[in-house]
CSV table of C-alpha atoms in Angstrom, one decimal:
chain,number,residue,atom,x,y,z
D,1,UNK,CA,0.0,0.0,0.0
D,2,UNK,CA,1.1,3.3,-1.0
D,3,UNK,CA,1.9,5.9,1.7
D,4,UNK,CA,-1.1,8.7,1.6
D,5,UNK,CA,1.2,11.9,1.9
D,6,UNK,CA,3.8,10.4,0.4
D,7,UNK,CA,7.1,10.9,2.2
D,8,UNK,CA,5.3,10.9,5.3
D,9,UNK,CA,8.7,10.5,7.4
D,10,UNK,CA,10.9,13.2,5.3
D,11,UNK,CA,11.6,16.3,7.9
D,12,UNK,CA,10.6,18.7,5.5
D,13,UNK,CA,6.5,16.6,5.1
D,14,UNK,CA,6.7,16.7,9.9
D,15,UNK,CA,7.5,20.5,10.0
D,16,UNK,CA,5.3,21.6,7.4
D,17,UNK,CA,2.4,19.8,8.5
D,18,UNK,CA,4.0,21.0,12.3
D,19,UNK,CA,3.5,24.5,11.0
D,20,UNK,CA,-0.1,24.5,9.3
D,21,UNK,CA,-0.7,23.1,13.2
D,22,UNK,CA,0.3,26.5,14.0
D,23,UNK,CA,-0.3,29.1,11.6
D,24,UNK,CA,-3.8,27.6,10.1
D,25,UNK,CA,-5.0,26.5,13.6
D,26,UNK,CA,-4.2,29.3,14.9
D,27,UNK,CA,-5.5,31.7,11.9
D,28,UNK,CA,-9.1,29.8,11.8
D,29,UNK,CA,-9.3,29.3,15.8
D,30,UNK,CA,-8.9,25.9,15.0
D,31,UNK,CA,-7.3,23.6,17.7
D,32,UNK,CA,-3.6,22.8,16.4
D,33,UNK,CA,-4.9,19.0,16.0
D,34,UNK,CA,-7.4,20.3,12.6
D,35,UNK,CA,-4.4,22.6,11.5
D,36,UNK,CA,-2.3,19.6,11.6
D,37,UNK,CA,-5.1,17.1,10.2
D,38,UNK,CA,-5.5,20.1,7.2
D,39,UNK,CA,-1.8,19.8,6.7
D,40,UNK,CA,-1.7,16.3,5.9
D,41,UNK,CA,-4.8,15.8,4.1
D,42,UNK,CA,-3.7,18.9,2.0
D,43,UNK,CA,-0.5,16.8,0.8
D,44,UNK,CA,-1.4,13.5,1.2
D,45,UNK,CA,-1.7,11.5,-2.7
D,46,UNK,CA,-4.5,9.7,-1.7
D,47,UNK,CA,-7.8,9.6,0.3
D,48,UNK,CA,-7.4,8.7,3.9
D,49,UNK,CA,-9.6,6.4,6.3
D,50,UNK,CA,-9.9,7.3,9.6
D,51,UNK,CA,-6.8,4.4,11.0
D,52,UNK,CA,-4.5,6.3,8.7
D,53,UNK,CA,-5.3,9.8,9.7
D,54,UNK,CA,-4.5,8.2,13.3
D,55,UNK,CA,-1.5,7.1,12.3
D,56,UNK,CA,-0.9,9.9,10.7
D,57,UNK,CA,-1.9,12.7,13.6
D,58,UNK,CA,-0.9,9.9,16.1
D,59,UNK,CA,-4.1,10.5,17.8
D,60,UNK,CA,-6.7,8.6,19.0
D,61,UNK,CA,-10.5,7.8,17.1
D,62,UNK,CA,-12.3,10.1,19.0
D,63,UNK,CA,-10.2,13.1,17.7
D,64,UNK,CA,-9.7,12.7,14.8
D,65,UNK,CA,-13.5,12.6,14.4
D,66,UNK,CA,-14.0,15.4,15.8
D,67,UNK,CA,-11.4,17.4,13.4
D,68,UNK,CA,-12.5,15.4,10.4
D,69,UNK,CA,-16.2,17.2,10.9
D,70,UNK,CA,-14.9,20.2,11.7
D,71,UNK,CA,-12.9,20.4,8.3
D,72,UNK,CA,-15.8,19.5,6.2
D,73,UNK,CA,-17.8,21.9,8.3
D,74,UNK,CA,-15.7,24.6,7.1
D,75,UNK,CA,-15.3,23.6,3.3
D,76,UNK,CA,-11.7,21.9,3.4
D,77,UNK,CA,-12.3,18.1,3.4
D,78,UNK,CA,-14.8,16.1,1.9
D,79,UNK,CA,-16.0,12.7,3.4
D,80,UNK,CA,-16.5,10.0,0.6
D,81,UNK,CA,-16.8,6.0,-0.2
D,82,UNK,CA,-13.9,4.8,-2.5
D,83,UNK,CA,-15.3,2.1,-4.5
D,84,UNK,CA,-15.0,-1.4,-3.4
D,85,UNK,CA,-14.3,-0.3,0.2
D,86,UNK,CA,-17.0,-0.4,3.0
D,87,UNK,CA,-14.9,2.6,4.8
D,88,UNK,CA,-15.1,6.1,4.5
D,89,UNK,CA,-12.0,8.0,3.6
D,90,UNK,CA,-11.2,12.0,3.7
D,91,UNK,CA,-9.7,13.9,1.1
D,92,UNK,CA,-8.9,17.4,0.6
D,93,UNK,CA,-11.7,19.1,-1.5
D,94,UNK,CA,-10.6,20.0,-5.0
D,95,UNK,CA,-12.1,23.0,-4.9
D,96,UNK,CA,-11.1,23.6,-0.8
D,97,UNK,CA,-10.5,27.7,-1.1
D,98,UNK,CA,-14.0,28.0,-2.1
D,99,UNK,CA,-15.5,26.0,-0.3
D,100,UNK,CA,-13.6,27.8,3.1
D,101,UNK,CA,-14.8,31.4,1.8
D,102,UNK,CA,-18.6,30.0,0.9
D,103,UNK,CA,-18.3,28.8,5.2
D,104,UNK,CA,-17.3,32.1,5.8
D,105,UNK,CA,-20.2,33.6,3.1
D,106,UNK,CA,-22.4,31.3,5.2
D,107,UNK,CA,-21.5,32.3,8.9
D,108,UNK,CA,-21.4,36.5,8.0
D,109,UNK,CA,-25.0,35.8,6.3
D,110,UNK,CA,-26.1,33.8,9.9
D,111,UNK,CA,-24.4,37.1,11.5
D,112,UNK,CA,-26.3,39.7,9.7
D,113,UNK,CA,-29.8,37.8,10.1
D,114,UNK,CA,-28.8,38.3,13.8
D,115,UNK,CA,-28.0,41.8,13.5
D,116,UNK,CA,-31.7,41.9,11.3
D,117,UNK,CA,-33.3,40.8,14.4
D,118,UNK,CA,-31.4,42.3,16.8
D,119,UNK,CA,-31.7,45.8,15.1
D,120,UNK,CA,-36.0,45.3,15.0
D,121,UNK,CA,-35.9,44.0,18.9
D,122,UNK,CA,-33.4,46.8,19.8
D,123,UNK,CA,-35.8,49.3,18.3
D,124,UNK,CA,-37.2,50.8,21.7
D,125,UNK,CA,-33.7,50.8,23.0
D,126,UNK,CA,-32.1,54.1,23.8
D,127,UNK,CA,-29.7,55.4,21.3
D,128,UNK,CA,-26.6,54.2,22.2
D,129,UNK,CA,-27.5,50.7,22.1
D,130,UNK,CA,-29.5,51.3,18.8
D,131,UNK,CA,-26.6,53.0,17.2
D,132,UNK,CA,-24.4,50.1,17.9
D,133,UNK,CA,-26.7,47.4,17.3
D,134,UNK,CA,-27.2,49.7,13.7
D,135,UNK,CA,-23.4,49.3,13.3
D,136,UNK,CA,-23.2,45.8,13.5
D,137,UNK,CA,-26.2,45.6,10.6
D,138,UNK,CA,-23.9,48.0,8.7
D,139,UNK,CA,-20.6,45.8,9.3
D,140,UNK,CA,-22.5,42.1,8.6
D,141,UNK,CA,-24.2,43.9,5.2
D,142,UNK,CA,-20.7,45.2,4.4
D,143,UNK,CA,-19.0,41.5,4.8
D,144,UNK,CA,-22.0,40.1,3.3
D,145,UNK,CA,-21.9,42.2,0.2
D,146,UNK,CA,-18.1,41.6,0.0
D,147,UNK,CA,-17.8,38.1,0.5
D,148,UNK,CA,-20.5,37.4,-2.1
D,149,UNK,CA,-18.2,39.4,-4.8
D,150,UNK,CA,-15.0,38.0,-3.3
D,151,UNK,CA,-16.8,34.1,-4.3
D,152,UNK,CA,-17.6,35.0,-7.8
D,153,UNK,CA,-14.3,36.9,-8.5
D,154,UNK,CA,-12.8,33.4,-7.3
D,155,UNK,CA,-15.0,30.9,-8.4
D,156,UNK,CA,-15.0,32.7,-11.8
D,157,UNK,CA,-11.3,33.0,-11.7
D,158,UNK,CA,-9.9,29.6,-9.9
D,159,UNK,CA,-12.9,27.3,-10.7
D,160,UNK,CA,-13.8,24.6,-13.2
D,161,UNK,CA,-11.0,22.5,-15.6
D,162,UNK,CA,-7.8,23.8,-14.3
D,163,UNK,CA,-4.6,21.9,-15.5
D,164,UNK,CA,-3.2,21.2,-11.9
D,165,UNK,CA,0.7,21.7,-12.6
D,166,UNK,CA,3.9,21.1,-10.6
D,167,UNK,CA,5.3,25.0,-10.4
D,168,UNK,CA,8.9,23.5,-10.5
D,169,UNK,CA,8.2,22.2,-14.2
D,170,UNK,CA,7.3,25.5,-15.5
């Protein structure tokens, strides 16, 4: 059987997976373990069950099931049957980068229903707290707007048939 990220023991395949722990974890409010579990999913060759991803994150079931839902929660990683197989395995979404800014899309919209509500229930509110319950409708209608532009300038740009390259053989 082929090794899922490859060179899984090379120094260079530990510290960057070490480092999306970190910088991605840390970035999303992610615990490190998701960062980590992003990390090798993002460079592994192949699919993943969930005893590999243990192996992999040397951590136990429990976990790892808990990071595998929160990455497909957030638009990263994709749960799927391979054929012939009667376990699931995790890959890294194709199309990961939009699927992470249609989760954000999604949790501004939630945030500006809120500040919807919030503004009509605040209405009787003396003007302080109706002026910033009116800013935080401003800001989520901002983002909302934003975001929604920001997804079809990528999707537009990024999406569909793209020739996936190696940039050292151009």
């Amino acid at each position: 059987m082929s090794e899922p990220i490859g060179e899984s023991g090379s120094g260079a395949t530990k510290a960057l997976i070490e480092d999306f722990g970190v910088h991605i974890g840390g970035a999303m409010g992610w615990p490190p373990m998701a960062g980590r579990a992003a990390g090798v999913l993002m460079l592994s060759q192949t699919p993943m069950t969930m005893p590999q991803l243990q192996e992999a994150l040397d951590a136990s079931k429990g976990s790892v099931s808990e990071t595998t839902r929160l990455l497909i929660a957030t638009g990263t990683v994709e749960r799927i049957k391979e054929r012939g197989s009667r376990q699931s395995a995790y890959r890294w979404r194709d199309d990961a980068w939009i699927g992470c800014l249609q989760h954000q899309l999604e949790q501004t919209t939630e945030l500006l229903s809120l500040a919807e509500r919030a503004s009509r229930q605040g209405s009787a509110l003396p003007p302080e707290q109706r002026g910033r319950l009116q800013a935080m409708h401003e800001y989520y209608t901002f983002m909302t707007e934003r975001l929604e532009a920001l997804l079809r300038e990528y999707t537009d740009r990024f999406s569909g048939d793209r020739v996936r390259s190696d940039p050292a053989s151009n």
